[in-house]
mmCIF file of C-alpha atoms and ligand atoms in Angstrom:
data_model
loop_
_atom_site.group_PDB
_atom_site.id
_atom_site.type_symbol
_atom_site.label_atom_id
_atom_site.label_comp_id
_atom_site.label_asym_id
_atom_site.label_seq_id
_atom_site.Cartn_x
_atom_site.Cartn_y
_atom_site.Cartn_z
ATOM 1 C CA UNK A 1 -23.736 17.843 9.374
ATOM 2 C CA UNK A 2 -20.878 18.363 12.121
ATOM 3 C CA UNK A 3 -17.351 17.068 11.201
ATOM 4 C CA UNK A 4 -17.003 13.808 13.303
ATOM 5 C CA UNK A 5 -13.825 13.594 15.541
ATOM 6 C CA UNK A 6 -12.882 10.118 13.728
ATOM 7 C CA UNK A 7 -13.441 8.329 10.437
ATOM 8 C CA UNK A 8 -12.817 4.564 9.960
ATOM 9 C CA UNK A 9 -11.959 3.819 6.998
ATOM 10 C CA UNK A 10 -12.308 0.335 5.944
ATOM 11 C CA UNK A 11 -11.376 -1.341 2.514
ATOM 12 C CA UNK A 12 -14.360 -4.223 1.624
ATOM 13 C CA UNK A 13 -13.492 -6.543 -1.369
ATOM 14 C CA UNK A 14 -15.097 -9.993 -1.145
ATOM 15 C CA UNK A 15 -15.719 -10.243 2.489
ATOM 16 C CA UNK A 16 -19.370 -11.554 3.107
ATOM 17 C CA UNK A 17 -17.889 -14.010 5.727
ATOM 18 C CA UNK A 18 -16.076 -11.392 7.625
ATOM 19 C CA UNK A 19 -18.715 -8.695 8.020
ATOM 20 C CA UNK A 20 -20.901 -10.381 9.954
ATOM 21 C CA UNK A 21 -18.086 -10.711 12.375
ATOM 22 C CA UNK A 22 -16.842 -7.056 11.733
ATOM 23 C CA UNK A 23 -19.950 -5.402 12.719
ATOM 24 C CA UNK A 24 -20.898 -6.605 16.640
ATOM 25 C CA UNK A 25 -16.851 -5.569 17.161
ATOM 26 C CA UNK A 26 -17.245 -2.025 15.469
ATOM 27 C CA UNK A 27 -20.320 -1.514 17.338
ATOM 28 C CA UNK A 28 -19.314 -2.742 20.746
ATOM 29 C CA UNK A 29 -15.713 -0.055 19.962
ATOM 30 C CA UNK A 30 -18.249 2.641 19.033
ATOM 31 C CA UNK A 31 -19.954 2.522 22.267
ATOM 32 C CA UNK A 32 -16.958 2.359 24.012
ATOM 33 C CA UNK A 33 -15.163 5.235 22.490
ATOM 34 C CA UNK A 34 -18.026 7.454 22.563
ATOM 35 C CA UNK A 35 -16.899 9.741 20.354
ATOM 36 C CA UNK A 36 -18.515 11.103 17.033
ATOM 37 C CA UNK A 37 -17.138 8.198 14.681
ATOM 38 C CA UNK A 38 -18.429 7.557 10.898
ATOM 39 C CA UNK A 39 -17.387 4.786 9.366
ATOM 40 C CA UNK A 40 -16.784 4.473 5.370
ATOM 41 C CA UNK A 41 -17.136 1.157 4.177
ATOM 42 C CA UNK A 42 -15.008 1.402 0.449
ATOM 43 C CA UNK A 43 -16.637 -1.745 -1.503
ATOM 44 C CA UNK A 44 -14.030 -2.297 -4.118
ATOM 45 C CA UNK A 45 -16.453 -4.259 -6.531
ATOM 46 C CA UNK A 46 -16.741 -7.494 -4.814
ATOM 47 C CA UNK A 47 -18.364 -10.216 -6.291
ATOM 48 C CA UNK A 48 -19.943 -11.423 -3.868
ATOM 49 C CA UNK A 49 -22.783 -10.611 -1.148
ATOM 50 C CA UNK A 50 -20.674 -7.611 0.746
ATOM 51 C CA UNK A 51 -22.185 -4.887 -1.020
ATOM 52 C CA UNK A 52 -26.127 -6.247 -0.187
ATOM 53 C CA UNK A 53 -24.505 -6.800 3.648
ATOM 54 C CA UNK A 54 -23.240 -3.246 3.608
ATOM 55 C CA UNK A 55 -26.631 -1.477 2.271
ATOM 56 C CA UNK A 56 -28.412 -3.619 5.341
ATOM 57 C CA UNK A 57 -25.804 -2.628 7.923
ATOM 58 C CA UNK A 58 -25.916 1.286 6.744
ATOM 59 C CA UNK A 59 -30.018 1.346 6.889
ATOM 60 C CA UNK A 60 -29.540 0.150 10.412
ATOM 61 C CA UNK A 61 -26.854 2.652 11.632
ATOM 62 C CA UNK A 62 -26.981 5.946 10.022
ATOM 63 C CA UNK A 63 -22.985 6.466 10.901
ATOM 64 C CA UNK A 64 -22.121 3.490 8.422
ATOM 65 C CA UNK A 65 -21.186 5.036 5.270
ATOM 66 C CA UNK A 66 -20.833 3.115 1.759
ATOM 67 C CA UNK A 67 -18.743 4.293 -1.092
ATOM 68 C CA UNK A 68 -19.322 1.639 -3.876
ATOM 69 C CA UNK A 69 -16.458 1.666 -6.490
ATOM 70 C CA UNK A 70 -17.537 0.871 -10.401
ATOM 71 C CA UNK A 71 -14.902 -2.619 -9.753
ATOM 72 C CA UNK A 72 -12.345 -3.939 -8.190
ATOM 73 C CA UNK A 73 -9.522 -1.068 -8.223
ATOM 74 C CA UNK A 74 -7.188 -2.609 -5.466
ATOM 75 C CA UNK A 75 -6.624 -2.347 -2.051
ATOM 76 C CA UNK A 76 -4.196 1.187 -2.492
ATOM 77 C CA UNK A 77 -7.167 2.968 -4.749
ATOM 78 C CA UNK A 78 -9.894 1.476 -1.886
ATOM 79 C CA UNK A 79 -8.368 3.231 0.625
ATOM 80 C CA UNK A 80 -7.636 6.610 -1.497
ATOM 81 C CA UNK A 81 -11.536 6.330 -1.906
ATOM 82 C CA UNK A 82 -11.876 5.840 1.300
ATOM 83 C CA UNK A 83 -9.632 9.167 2.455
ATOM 84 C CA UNK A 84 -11.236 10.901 -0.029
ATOM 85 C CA UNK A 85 -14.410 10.583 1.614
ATOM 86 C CA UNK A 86 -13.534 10.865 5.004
ATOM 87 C CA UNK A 87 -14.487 14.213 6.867
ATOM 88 C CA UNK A 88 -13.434 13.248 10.721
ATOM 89 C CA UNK A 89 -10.875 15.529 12.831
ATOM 90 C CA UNK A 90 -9.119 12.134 12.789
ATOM 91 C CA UNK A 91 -8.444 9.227 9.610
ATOM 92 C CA UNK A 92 -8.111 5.489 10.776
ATOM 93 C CA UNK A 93 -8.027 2.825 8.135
ATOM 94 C CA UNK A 94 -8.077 -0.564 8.485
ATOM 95 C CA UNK A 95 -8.584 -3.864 6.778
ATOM 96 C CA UNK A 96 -12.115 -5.580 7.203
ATOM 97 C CA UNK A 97 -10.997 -9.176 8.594
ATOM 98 C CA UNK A 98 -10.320 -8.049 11.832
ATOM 99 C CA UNK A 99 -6.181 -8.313 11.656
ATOM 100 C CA UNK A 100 -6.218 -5.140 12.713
ATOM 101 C CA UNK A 101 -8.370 -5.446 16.255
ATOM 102 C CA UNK A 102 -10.871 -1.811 16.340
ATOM 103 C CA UNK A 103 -9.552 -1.845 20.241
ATOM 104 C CA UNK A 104 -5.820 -0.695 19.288
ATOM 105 C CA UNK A 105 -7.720 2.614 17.878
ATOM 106 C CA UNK A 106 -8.335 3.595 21.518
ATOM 107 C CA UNK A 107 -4.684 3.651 22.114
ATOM 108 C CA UNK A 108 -3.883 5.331 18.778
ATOM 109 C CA UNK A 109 -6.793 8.443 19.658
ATOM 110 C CA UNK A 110 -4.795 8.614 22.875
ATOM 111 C CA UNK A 111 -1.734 9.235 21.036
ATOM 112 C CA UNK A 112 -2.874 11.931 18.273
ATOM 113 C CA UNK A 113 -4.812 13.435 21.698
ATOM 114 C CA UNK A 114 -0.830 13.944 22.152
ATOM 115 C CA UNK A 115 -0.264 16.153 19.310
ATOM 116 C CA UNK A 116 1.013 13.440 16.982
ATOM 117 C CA UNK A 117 -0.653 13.607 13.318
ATOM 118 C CA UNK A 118 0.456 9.962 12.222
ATOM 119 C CA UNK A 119 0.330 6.711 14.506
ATOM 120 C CA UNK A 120 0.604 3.803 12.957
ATOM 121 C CA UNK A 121 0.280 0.196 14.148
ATOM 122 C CA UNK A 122 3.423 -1.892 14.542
ATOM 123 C CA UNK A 123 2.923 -5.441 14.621
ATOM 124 C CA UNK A 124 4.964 -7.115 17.482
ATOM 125 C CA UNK A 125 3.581 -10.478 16.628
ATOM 126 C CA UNK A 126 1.845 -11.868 13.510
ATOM 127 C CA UNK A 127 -0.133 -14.511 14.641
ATOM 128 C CA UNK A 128 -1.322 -17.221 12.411
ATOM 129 C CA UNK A 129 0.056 -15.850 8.969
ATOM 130 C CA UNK A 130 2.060 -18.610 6.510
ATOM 131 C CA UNK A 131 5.881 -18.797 6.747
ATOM 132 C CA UNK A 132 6.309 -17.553 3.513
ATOM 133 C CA UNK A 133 3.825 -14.609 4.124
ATOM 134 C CA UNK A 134 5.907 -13.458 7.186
ATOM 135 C CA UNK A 135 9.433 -13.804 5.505
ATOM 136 C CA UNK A 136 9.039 -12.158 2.112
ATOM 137 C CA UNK A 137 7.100 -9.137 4.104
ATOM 138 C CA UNK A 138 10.454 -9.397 6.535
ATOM 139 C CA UNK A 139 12.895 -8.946 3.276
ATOM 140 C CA UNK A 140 10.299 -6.910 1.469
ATOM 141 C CA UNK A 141 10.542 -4.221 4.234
ATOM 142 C CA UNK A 142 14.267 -4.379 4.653
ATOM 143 C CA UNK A 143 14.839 -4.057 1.061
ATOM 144 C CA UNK A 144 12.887 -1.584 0.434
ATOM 145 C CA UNK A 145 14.202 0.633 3.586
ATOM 146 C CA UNK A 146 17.883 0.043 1.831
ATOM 147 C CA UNK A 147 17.054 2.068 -1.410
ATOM 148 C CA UNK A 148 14.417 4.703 -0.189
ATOM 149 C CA UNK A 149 15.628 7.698 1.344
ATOM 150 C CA UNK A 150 12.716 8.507 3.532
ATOM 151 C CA UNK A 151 11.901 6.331 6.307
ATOM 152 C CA UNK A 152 9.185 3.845 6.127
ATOM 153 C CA UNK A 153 8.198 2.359 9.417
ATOM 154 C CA UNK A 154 9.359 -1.499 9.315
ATOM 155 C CA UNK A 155 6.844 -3.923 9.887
ATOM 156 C CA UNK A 156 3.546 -1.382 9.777
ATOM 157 C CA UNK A 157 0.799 -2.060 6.793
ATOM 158 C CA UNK A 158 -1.817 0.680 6.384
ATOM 159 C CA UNK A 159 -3.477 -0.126 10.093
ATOM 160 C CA UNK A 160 -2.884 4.174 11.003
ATOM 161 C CA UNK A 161 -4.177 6.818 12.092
ATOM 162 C CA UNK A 162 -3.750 10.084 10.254
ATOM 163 C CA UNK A 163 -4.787 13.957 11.119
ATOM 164 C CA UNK A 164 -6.981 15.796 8.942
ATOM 165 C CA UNK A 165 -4.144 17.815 7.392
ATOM 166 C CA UNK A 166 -2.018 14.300 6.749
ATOM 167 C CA UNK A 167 -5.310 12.948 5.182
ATOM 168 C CA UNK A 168 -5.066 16.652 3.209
ATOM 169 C CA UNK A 169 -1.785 16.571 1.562
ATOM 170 C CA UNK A 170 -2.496 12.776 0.715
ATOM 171 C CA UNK A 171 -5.292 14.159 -1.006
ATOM 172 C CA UNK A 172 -2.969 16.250 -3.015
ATOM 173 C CA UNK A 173 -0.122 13.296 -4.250
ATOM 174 C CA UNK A 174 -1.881 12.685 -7.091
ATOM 175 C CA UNK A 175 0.109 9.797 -8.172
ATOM 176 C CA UNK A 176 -1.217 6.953 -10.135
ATOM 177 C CA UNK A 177 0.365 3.952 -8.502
ATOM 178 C CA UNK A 178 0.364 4.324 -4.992
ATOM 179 C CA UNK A 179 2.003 2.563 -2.156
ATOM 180 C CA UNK A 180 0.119 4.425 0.466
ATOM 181 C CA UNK A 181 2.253 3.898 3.242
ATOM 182 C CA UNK A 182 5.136 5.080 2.100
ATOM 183 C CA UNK A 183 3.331 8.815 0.751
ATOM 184 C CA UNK A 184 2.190 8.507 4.888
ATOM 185 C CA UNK A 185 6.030 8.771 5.658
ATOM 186 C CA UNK A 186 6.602 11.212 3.009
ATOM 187 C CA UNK A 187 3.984 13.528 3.851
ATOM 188 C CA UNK A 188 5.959 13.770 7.655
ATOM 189 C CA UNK A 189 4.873 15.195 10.885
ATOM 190 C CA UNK A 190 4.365 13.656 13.976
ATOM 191 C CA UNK A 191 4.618 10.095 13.805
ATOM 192 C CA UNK A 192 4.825 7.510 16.253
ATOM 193 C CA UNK A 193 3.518 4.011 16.743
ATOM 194 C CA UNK A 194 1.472 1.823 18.672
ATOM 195 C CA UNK A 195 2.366 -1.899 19.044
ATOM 196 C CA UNK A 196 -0.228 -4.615 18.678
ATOM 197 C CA UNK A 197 -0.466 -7.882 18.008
ATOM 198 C CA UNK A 198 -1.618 -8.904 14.613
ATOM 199 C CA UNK A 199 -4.332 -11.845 15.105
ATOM 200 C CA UNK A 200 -5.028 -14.428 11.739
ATOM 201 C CA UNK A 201 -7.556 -13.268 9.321
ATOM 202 C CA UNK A 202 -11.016 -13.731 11.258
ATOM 203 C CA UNK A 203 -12.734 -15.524 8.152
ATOM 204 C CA UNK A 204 -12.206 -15.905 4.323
ATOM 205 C CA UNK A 205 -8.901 -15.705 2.007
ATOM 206 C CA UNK A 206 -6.149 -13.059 2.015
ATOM 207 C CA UNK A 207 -6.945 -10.719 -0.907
ATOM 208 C CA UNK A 208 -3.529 -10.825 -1.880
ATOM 209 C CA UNK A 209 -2.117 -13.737 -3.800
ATOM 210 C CA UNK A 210 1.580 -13.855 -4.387
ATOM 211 C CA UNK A 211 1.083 -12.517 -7.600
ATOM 212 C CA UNK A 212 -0.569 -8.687 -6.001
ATOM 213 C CA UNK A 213 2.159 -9.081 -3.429
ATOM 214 C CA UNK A 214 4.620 -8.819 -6.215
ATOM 215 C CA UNK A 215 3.124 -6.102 -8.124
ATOM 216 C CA UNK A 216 2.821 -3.991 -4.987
ATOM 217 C CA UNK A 217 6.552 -4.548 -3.422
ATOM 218 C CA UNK A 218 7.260 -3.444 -7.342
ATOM 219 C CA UNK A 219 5.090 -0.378 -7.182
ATOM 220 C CA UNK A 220 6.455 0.703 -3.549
ATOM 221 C CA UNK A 221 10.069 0.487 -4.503
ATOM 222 C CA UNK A 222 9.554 2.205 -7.493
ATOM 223 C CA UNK A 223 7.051 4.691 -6.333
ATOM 224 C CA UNK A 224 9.989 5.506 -3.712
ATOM 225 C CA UNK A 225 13.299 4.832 -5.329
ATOM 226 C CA UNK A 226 15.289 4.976 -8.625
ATOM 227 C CA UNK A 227 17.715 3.376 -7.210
ATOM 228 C CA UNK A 228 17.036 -0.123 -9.862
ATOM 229 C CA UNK A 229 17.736 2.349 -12.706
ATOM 230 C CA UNK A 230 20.528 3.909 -11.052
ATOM 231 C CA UNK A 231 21.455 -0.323 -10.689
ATOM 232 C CA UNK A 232 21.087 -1.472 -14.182
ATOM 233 C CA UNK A 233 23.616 1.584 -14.896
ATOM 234 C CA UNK A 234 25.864 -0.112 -12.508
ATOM 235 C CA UNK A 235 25.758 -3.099 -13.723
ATOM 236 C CA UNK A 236 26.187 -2.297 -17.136
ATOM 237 C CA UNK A 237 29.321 -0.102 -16.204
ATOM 238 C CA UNK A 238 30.377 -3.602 -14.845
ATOM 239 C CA UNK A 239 29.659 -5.779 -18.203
ATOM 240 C CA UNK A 240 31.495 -2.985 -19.940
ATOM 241 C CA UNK A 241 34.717 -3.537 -18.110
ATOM 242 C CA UNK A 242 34.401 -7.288 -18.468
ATOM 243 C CA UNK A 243 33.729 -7.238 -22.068
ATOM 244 C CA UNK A 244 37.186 -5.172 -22.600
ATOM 245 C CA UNK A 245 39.085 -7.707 -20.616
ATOM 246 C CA UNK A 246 37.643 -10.398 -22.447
ATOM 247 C CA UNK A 247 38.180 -8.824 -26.164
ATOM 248 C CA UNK A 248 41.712 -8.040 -24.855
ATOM 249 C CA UNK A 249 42.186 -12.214 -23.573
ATOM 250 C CA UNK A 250 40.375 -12.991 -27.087
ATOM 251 C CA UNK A 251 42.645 -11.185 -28.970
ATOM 252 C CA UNK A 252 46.063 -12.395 -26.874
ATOM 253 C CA UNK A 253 44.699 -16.158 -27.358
ATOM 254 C CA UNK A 254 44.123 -15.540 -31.158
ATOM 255 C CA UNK A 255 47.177 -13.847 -31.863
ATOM 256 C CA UNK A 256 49.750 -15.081 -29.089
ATOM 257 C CA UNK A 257 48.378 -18.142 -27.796
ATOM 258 C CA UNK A 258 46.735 -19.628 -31.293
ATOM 259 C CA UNK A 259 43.960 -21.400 -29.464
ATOM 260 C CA UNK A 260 40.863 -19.331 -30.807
ATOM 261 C CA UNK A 261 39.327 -22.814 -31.654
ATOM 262 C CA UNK A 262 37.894 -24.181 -28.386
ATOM 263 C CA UNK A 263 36.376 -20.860 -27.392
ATOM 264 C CA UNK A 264 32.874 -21.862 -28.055
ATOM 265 C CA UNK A 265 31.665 -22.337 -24.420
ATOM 266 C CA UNK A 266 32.933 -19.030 -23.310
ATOM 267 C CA UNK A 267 31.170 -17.359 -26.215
ATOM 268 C CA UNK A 268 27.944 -19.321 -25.594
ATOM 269 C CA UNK A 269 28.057 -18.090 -21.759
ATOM 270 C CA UNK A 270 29.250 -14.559 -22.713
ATOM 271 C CA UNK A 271 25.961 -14.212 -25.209
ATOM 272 C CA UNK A 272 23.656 -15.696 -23.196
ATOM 273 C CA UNK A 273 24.716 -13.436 -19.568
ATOM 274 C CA UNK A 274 24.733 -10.397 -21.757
ATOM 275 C CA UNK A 275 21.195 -10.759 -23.365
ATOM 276 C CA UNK A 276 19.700 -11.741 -19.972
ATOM 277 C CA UNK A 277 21.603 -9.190 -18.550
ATOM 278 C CA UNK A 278 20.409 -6.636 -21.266
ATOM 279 C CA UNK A 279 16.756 -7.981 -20.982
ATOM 280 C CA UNK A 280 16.375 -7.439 -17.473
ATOM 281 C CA UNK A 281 17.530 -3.740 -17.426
ATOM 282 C CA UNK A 282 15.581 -3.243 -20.445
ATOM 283 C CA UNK A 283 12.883 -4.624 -17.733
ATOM 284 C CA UNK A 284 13.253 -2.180 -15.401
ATOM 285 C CA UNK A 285 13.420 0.775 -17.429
ATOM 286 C CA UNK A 286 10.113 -0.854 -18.925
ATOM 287 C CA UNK A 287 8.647 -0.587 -15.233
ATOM 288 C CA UNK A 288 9.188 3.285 -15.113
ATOM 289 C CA UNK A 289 8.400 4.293 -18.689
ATOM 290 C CA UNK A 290 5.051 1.883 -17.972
ATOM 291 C CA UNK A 291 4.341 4.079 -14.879
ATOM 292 C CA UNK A 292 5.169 7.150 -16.512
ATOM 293 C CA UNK A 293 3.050 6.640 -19.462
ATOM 294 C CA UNK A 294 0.425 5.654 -16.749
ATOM 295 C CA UNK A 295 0.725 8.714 -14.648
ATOM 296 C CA UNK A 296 0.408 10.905 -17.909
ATOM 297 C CA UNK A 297 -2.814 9.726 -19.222
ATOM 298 C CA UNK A 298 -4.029 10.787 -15.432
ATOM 299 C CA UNK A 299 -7.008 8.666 -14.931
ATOM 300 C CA UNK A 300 -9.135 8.924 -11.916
ATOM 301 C CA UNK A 301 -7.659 6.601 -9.884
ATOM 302 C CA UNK A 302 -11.313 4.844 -9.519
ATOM 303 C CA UNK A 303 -15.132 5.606 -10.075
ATOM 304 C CA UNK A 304 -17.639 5.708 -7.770
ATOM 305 C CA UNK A 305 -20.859 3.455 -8.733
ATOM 306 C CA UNK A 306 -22.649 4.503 -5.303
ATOM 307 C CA UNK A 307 -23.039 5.969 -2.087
ATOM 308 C CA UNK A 308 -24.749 5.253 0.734
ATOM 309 C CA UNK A 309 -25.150 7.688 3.675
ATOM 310 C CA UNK A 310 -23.142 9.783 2.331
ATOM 311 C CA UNK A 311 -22.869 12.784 -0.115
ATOM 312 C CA UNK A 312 -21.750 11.852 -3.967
ATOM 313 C CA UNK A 313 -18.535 13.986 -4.287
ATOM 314 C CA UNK A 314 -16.081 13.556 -2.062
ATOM 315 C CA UNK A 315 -15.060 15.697 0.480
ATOM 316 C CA UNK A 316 -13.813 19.373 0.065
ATOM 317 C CA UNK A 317 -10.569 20.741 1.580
ATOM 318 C CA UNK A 318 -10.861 23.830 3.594
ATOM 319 C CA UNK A 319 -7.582 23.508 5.058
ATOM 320 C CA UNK A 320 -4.249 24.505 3.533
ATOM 321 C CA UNK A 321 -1.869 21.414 4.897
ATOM 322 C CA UNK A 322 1.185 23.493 3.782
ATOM 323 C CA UNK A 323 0.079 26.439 6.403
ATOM 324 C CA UNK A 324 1.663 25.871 9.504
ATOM 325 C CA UNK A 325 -1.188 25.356 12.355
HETATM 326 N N1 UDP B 401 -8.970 -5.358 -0.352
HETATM 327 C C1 UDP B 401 -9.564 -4.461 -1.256
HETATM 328 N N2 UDP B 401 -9.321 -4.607 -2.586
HETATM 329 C C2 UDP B 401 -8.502 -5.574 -3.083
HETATM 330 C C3 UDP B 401 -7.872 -6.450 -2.153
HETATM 331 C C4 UDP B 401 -8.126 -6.319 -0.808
HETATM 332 O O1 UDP B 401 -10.311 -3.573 -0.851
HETATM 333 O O2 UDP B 401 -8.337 -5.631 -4.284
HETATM 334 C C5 UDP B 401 -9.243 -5.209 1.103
HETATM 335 C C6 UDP B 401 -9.695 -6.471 1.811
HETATM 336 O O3 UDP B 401 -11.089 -6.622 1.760
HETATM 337 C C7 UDP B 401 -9.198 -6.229 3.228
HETATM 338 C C8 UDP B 401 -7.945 -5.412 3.018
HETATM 339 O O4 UDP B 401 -8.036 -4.861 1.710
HETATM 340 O O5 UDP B 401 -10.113 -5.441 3.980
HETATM 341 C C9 UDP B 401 -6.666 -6.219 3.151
HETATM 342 O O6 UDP B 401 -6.734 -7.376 2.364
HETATM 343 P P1 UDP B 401 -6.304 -8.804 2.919
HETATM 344 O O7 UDP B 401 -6.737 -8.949 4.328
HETATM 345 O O8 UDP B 401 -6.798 -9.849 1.971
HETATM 346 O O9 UDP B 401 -4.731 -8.709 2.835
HETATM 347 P P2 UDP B 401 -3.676 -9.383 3.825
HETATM 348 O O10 UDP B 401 -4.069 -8.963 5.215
HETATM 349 O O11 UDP B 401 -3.775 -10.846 3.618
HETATM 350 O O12 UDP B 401 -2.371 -8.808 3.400
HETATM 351 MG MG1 MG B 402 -5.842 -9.250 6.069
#
């Protein structure tokens, strides 16, 4: 089999009510692009009727590929899978509801035509996405460009397109929790971006309740940054200096002032700041030692149940990304 110029990859996790929709799009784009173009379907054990939808759409069109995960891994390890398995000249992944409109790939082809290895999708406006959605990504992204050094495109999710040699040295971070994105900016090149407008989910739920939204901000910043270690240090520099003036005013009011008496509510305030103070650092060294611990036992970072159109291991590099080209 040839390499194909592109790849689409696309992350499927519970999404029976969107693929149905996905499918007349992809294969109206296909046409239009005319262009050798395989598509890898990554079903991250859904639950649902996806995986029986995909198996019926890949017996119909032999350049739909399936790679069926053993569960649900997340979205970051569905789209590892999914560059894994991807052979094209060119990497696109995108999500399956149709935020991120197949059309804008035409414009980001044009661009890596251009020499550029990475174009990503900006989002100028987010249609139809909750209040709260669009502020906490807002802050999110500003936070997190405050304490990471490299530069992470603000306002971009994983809608890119990468080169084969990006998709290469991806290949090679082999870290455990990964905020996929940001090892996109790290890996460097060429990178530019295409704007687009970011439609409402076409049907179903978002995938990611607060609760994942959480646990991933947590795993980019600290993929990315030590800088909350490098805080709690701070901080406890801080309590250290406050703690001497206070023993110094303790001892004064004792031994000057005689009022030691009606010092309870300062000492009730003083215990209770330092132990929350203490238990939240203790928190965030418990994130990294977690991660380490995590990255040491070196799992797979997921298992392939099946395949469909495509060949069980994943793809072999014959390129050295490090050699200049
Ligand atoms: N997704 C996945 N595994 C998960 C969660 C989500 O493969 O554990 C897929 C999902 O099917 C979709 C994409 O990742 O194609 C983005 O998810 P979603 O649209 O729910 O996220 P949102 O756009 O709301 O941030
Ligand atoms: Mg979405």
């Amino acid at each position: 089999m040839g390499r194909p110029t592109l790849s689409l990859v696309i992350p499927v996790y519970n999404e029976e009510v969107v693929l149905p929709l996905l499918h007349p799009r992809l294969q109206d784009f296909l046409t239009r692009l005319a262009l050798p173009v395989e598509v890898i379907f990554v079903n991250d054990g859904s639950k649902d009727r996806s995986l029986e939808l995909l198996r019926l759409l890949a017996a119909e069109d032999p350049r739909y590929r399936v790679v069926s995960l053993a569960r649900n891994f997340g979205h970051q390890a569905a789209i590892t899978a999914g560059l894994d398995y991807a052979r094209g000249e060119a990497v696109v992944v995108m999500d399956a509801d149709l935020q991120d409109p197949p059309e804008v790939v035409v414009d980001m082809v044009a661009k890596w035509k251009e020499g550029y290895d990475v174009v990503y999708g900006r989002r100028r406006l987010r249609e139809a996405e909750t209040f709260f959605k669009l502020l906490s990504a807002r802050i999110f992204y500003r936070v997190f460009a405050a304490m990471v050094p490299i530069t992470v495109p603000l306002d971009a999710g994983d809608f890119r397109l990468m080169s084969r040699r990006v998709v290469i040295a991806l290949r090679a971070l082999k870290e455990t929790h990964r905020f996929v994105r940001g090892m996109v900016a790290w890996v460097g090149f060429r990178q530019t971006a295409v704007l687009y407008d970011r439609q409402g989910r076409a049907a179903g739920q978002t995938k990611y309740p607060l609760r994942r939204m959480v646990r991933f901000a947590i795993d980019g910043i600290t993929s990315f940054s030590i800088q909350p270690l490098r805080f709690s240090s701070y901080l406890g520099i801080f309590i250290s200096v406050a703690s001497i003036a206070v023993a110094c005013w303790a001892v004064i009011a004792h031994f000057l002032l005689k009022t030691t008496v009606p010092g309870w509510t300062a000492e009730i305030v003083m215990i209770s700041l330092l132990a929350a103070a203490q238990l939240l650092m203790i928190g965030v060294l418990g994130e990294y030692v977690g991660r380490i611990y995590e990255q040491v036992k070196a799992r797979p970072l997921y298992l392939v149940d099946d395949v469909i159109n495509t060949e069980r291991a994943p793809e072999q590099d014959d390129l050295d990304p490090t050699e200049p080209n």
